[in-house]
Structures are given as C-alpha cells and as structure tokens.
mmCIF file of C-alpha atoms in Angstrom:
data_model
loop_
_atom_site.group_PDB
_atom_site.id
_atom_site.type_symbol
_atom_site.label_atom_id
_atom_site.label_comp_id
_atom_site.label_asym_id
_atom_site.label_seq_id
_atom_site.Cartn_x
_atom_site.Cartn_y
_atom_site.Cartn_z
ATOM 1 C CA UNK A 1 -44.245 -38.282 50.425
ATOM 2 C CA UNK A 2 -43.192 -41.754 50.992
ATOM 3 C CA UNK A 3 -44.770 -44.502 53.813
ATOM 4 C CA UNK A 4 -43.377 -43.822 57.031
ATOM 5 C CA UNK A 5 -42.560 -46.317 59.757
ATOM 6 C CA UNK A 6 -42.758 -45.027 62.836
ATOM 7 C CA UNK A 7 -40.351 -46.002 65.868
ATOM 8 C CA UNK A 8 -40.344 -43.578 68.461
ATOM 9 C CA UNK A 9 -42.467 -40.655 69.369
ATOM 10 C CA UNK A 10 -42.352 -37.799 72.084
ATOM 11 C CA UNK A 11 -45.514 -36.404 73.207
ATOM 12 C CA UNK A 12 -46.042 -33.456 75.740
ATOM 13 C CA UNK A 13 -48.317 -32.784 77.860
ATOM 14 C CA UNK A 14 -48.952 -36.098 78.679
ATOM 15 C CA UNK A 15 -49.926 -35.898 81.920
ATOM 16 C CA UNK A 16 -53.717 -35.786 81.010
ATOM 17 C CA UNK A 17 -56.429 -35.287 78.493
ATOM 18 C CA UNK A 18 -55.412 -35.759 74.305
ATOM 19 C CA UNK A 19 -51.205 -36.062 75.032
ATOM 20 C CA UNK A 20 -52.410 -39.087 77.576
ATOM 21 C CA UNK A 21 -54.555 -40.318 75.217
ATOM 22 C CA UNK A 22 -52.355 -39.812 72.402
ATOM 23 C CA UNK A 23 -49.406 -41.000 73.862
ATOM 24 C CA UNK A 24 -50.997 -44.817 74.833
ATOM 25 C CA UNK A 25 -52.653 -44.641 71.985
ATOM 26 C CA UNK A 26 -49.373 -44.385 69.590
ATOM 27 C CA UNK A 27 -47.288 -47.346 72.098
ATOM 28 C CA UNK A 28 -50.590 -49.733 71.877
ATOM 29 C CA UNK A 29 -49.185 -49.260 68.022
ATOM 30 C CA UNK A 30 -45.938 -50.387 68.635
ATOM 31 C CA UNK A 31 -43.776 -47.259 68.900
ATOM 32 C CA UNK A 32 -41.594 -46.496 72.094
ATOM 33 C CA UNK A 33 -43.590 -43.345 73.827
ATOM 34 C CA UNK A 34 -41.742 -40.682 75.605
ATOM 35 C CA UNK A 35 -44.496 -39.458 77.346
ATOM 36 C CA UNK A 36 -43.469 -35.800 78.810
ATOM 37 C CA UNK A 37 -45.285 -33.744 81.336
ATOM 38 C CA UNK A 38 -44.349 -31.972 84.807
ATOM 39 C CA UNK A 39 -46.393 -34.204 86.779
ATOM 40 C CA UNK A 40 -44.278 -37.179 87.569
ATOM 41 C CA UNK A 41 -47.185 -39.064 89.400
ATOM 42 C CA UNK A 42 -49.684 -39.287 86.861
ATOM 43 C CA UNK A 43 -46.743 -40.236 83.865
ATOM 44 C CA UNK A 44 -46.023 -43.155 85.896
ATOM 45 C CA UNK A 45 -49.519 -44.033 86.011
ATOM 46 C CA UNK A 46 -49.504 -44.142 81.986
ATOM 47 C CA UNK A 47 -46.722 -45.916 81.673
ATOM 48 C CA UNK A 48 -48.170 -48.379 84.372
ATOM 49 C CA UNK A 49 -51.488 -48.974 82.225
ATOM 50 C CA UNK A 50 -48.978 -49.051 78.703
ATOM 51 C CA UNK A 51 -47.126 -51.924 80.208
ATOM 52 C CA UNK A 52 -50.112 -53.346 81.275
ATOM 53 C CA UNK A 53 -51.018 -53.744 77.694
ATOM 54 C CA UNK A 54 -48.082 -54.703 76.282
ATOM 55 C CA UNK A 55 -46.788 -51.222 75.298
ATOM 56 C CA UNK A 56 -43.580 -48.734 75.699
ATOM 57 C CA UNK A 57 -44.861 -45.747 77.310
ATOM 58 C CA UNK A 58 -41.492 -43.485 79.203
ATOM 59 C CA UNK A 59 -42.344 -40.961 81.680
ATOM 60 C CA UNK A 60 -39.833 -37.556 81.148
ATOM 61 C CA UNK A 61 -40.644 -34.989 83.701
ATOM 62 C CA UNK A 62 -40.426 -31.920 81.728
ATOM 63 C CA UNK A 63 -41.614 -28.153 81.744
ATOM 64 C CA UNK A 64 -41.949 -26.784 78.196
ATOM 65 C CA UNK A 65 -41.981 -23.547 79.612
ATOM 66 C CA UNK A 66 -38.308 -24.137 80.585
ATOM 67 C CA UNK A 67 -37.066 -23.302 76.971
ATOM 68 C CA UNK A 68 -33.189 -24.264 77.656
ATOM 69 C CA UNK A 69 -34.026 -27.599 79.468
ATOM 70 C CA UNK A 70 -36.550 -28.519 76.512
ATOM 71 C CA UNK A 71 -34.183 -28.325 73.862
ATOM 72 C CA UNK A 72 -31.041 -30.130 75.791
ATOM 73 C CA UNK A 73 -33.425 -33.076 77.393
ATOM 74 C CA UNK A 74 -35.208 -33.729 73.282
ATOM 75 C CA UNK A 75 -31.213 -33.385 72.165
ATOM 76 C CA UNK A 76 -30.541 -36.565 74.144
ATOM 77 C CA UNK A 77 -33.900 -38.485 73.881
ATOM 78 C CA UNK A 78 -33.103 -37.887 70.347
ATOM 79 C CA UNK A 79 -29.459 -39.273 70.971
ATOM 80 C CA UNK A 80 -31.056 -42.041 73.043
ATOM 81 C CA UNK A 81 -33.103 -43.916 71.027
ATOM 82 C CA UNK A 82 -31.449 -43.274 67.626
ATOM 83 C CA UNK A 83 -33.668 -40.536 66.640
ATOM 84 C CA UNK A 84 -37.132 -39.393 67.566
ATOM 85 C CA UNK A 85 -39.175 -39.728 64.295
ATOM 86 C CA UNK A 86 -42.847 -38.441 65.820
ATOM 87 C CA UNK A 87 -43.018 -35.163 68.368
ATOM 88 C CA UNK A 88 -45.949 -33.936 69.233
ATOM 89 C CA UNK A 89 -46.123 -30.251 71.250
ATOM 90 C CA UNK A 90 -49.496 -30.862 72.867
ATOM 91 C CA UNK A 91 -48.453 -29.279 75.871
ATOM 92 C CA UNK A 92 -51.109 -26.111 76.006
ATOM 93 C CA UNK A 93 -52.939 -23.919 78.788
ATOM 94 C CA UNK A 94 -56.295 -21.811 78.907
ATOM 95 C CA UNK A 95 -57.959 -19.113 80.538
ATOM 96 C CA UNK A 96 -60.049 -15.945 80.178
ATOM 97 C CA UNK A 97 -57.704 -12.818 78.961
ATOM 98 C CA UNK A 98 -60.900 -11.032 78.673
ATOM 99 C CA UNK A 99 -59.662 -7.213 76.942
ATOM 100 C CA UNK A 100 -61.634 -4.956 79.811
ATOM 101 C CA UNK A 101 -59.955 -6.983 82.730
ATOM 102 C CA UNK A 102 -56.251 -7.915 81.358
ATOM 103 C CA UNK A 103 -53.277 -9.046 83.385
ATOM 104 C CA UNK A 104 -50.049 -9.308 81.999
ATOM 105 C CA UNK A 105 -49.517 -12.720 84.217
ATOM 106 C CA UNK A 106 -52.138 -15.044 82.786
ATOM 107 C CA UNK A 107 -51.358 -13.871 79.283
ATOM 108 C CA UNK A 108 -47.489 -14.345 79.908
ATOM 109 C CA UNK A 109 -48.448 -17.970 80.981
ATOM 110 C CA UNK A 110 -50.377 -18.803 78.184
ATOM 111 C CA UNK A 111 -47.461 -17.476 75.662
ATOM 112 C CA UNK A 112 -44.959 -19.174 77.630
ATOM 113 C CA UNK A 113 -46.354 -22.515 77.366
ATOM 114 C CA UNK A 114 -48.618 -22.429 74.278
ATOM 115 C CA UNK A 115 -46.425 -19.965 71.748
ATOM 116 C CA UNK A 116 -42.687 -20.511 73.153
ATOM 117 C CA UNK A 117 -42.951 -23.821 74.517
ATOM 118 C CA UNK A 118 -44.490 -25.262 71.572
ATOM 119 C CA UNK A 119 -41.641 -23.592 69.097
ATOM 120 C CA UNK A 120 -39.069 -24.670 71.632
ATOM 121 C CA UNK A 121 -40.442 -28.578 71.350
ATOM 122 C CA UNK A 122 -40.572 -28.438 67.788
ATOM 123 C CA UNK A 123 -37.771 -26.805 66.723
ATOM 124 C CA UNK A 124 -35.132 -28.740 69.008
ATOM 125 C CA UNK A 125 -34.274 -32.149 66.510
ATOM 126 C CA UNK A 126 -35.555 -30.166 63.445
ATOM 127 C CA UNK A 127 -32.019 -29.645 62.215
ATOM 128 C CA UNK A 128 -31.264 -33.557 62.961
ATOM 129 C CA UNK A 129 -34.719 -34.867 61.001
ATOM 130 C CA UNK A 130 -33.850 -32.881 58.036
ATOM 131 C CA UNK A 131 -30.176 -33.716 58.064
ATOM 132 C CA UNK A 132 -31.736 -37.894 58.349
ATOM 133 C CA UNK A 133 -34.237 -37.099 55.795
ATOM 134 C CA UNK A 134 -37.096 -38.502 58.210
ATOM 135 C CA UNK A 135 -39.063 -37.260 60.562
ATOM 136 C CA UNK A 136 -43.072 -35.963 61.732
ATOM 137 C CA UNK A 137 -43.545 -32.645 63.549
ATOM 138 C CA UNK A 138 -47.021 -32.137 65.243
ATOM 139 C CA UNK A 139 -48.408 -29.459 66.828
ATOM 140 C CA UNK A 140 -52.043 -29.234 68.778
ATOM 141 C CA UNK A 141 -53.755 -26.091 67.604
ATOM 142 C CA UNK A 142 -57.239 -25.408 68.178
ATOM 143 C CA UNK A 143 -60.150 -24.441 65.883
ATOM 144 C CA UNK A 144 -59.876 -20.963 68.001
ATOM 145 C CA UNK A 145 -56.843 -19.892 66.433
ATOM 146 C CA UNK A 146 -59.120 -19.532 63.048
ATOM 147 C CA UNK A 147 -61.126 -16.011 64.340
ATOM 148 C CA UNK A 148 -60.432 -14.006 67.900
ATOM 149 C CA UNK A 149 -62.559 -15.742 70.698
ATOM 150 C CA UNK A 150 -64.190 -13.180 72.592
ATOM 151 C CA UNK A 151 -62.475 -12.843 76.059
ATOM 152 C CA UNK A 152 -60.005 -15.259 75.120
ATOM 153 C CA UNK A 153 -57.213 -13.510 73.371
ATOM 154 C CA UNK A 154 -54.379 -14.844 74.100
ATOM 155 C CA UNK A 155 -55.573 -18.314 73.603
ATOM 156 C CA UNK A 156 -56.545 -17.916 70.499
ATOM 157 C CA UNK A 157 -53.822 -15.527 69.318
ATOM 158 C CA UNK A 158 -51.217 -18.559 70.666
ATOM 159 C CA UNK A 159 -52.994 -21.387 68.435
ATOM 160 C CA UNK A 160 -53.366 -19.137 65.696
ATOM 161 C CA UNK A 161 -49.456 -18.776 65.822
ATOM 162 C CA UNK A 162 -48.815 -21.957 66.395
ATOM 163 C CA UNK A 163 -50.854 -22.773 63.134
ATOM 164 C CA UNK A 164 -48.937 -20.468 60.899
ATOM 165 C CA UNK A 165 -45.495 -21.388 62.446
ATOM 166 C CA UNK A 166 -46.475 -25.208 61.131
ATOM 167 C CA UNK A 167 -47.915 -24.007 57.859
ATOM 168 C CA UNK A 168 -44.825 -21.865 57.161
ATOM 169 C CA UNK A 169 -42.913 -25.249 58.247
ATOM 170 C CA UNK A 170 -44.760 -27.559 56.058
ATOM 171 C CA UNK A 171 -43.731 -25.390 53.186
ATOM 172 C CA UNK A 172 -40.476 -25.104 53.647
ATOM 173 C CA UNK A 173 -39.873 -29.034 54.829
ATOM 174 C CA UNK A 174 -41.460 -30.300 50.895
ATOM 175 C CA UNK A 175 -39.398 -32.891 50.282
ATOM 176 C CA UNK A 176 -36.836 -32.877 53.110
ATOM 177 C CA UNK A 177 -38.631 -36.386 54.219
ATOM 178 C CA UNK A 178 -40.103 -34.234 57.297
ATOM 179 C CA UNK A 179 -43.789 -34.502 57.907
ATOM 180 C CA UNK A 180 -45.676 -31.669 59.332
ATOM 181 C CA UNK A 181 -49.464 -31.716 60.804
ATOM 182 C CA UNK A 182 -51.253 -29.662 62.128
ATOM 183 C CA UNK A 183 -54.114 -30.320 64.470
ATOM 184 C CA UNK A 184 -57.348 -28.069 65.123
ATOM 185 C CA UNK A 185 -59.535 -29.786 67.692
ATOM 186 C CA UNK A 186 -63.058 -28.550 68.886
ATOM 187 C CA UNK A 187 -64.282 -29.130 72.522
ATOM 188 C CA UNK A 188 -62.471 -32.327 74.008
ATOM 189 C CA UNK A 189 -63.386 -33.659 77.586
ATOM 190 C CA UNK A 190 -60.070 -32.691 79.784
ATOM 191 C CA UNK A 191 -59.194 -31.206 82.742
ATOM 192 C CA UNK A 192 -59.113 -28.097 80.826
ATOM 193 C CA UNK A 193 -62.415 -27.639 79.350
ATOM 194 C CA UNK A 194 -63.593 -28.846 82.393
ATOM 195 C CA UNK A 195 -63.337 -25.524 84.131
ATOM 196 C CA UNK A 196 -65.187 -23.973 81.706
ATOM 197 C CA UNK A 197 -68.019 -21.966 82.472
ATOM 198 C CA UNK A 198 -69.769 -21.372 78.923
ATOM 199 C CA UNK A 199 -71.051 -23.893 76.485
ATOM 200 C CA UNK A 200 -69.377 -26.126 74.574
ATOM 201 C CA UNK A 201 -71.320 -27.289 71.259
ATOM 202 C CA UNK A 202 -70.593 -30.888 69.996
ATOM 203 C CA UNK A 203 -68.026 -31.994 73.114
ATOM 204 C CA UNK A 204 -66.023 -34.576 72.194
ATOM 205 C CA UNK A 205 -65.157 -37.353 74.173
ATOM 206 C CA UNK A 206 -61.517 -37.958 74.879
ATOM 207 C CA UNK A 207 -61.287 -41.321 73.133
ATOM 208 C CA UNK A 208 -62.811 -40.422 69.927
ATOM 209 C CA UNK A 209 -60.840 -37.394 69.382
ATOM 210 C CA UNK A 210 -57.440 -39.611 69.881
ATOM 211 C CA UNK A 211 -58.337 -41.897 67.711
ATOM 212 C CA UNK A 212 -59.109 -39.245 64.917
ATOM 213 C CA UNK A 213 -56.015 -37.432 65.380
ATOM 214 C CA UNK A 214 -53.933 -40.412 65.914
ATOM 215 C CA UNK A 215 -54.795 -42.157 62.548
ATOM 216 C CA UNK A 216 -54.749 -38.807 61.002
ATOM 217 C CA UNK A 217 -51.154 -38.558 62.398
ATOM 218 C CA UNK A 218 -49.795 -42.018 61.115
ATOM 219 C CA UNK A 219 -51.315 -41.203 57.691
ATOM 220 C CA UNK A 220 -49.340 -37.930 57.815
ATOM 221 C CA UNK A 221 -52.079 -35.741 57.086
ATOM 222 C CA UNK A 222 -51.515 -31.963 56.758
ATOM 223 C CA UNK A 223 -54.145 -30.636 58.574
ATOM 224 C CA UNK A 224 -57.134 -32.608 61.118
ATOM 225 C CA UNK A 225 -59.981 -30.585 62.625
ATOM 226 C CA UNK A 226 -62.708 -32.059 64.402
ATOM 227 C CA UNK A 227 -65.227 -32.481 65.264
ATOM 228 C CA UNK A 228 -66.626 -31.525 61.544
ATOM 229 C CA UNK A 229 -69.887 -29.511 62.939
ATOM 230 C CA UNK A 230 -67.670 -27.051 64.592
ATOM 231 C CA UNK A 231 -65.018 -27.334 62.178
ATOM 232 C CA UNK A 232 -66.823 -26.300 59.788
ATOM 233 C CA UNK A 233 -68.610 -23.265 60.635
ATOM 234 C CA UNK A 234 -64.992 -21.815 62.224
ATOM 235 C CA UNK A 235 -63.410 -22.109 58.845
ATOM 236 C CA UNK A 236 -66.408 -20.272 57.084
ATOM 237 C CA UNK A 237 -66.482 -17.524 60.196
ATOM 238 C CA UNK A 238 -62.564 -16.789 59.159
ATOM 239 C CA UNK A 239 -64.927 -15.240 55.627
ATOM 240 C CA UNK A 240 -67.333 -13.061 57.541
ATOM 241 C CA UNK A 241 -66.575 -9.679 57.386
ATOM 242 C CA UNK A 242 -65.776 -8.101 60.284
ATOM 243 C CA UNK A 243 -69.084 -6.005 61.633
ATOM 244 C CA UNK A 244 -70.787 -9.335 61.484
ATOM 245 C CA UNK A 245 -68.293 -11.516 63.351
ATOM 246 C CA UNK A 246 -67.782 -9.096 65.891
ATOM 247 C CA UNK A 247 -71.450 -8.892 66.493
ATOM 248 C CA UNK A 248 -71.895 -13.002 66.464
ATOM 249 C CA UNK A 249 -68.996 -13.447 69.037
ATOM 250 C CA UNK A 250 -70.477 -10.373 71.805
ATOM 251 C CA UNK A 251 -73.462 -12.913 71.698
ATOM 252 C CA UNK A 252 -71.210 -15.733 73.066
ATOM 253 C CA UNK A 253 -68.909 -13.878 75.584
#
C-alpha cells in the first residue's frame, strides 16, 4: 500500500490513559487531533498541554455508547475538516464478569462500549474513506481477546470481537487505499488497570506503549502487540489444547 500522509485523526477515549497519550502524541506530529471522550474537563486539559507545545489537539464530548450520536457527530467532523484520514476506537471498559457471580449489567456495559461502540466508531466514515480511496481504521484490542481470561469474560470475548471484526475488515479493504490495524496491548499504566487487584507481569508504562503503537500506526502496520514477553506467550497459549489452558488460567483467577 502506498505512503500515507496523515492530516487529521479522531481518537476516543481520550480522556485518559493510551487515547490521551495517543492523541498528543499524533498532534506533536503535526496532524489536527479530535480528541473524543465524555469527560469535558480533562479534554480541555489535553488540548491545553497540545497548544502548549505547538500542537492541534480538539476536545469532542462524546459517549460511544450513544450509537446514533457517534455516527452523526464523526459524519460532520468528517464533513468538517475535509475528511478524517486516522480513527482510532480506543474507547474501552473493564471489570470482573466472573461465570459463578454474573450480572447482566456489567456485562451489558462492557458490550456497549467495547463491542458496539467500537463498531459504531469505525464503521461511521467507512463508506466515505473507501469512496476517497484513503483512509486508516484502528481499533485497541487487547492481548486478552487471544484465549478466555478467567473471570473476565466479557472483556475478553469484546476484544476478541473487536479483533476479528478488523481482521475481516483488513481483508476486505485490500486495495481500497483504507488501512486497517489492529492493536493488542499487554498491561499499560491507566486508570483502568489501576483498579486491578491481581498481577500484572511486564506493566508497561504509558509513554512507551504510545510511542510503540503510535509509530506502528503511521507505518500502517497490520497488527502491534506489546509488550513482546506477554505477547508472546498469549499467541502460543491460543495452541494449547484445552485441558491444559483451562488448568493454567484456574491458577491465575
């Protein structure tokens, strides 16, 4: 696929953690940053410290859960700025959906923002990048979505769908000029991991794993999973047979 120059970018989620991160990281590179998120407070703060530097960071107040709203407010950033060529659906929850204790409402969360909120952000200006023949979708995964996490089932069932819903993407976008990546990160330092209450082998911190997946990104890279010591055993556990997986993740409930 040919070089891409990059413009504009949307990235949700941006209120904290890798879309923050990501976000400045992309406008200290020149693009124009529409940095959305459903905290208002903390997106002016970004786009504070992006101006600061010299960059284009935009706050949009929006709720990926809100599938309708999405779509119409992506339409007319699209519209805005002459066409978003970079959008990234970061925007992603957690939690324990542990199988012997499960409610319907944490589960219903975690679908609403990881599985339709995602497809929602990516599929809005699909139509319009193919039609322009240019154009990078990006969705944040997680190296859970390669085996069932123990006591985390609808977290990892949500990034395993979003990973297949960007593979099948990638296949069908071959040369339509539209990029597709797909990220898996490992442990990142957030306010997310920060509430949780097991270990977390090789934590990364927040700065190092934007700059992988950022470069990754602008090099339009399929696929970026990090850190590589966790990365790598995940992809081999997707080969174990079943008996011995399921008696290696009991161990780490």
């Amino acid at each position: 696929m040919a070089e891409m120059s990059y413009r504009t970018a949307l990235v949700t989620g941006a209120s904290s953690g890798l879309g923050r991160g990501l976000a400045l990281w992309l406008a200290k590179r020149g693009l124009r940053v529409f940095a959305a998120g459903r905290r208002m407070p903390q997106l002016q703060a970004l786009a504070a410290e992006a101006q600061a530097a010299g960059a284009t960071v935009e706050p949009v107040e929006m709720d990926v859960t809100q599938v309708e709203a999405t779509r119409e407010r992506l339409l007319a950033l699209d519209s805005e700025c002459g066409g978003l060529d970079l959008v990234v659906a970061n925007a992603g929850v957690g939690g324990v959906t542990h199988g012997r204790r499960m409610e319907w409402d944490p589960v219903r969360a975690i679908i609403d923002t990881n599985v339709t909120g995602a497809a929602a952000t990516l599929t809005a200006v699909l139509p319009l990048m193919v039609e322009r023949r240019r154009g990078h979708l990006v969705g944040i995964s997680s190296l859970a979505a390669h085996r069932g996490l123990a006591g985390h089932a609808a977290y990892s069932a949500s990034k395993a769908f979003l990973a297949t819903f960007l593979e099948s993407l990638r296949v069908d976008l071959s040369n339509t000029g539209v990029r597709v990546t797909c990220v898996f990160p490992g442990f990142v330092k957030s306010e997310m991991t920060a509430n949780n209450a097991f270990p977390m082998p090789f934590l990364m911190e927040t700065d190092a794993a934007v700059e992988l997946m950022g470069t990754g990104i602008l090099r339009g890279e399929t696929e970026l999973s990090f850190p590589w010591q966790l990365a790598l055993p995940s992809r081999l556990a997707k080969m174990l047979p079943n008996p011995i997986f399921d008696a290696a993740a009991r161990r780490l409930r």
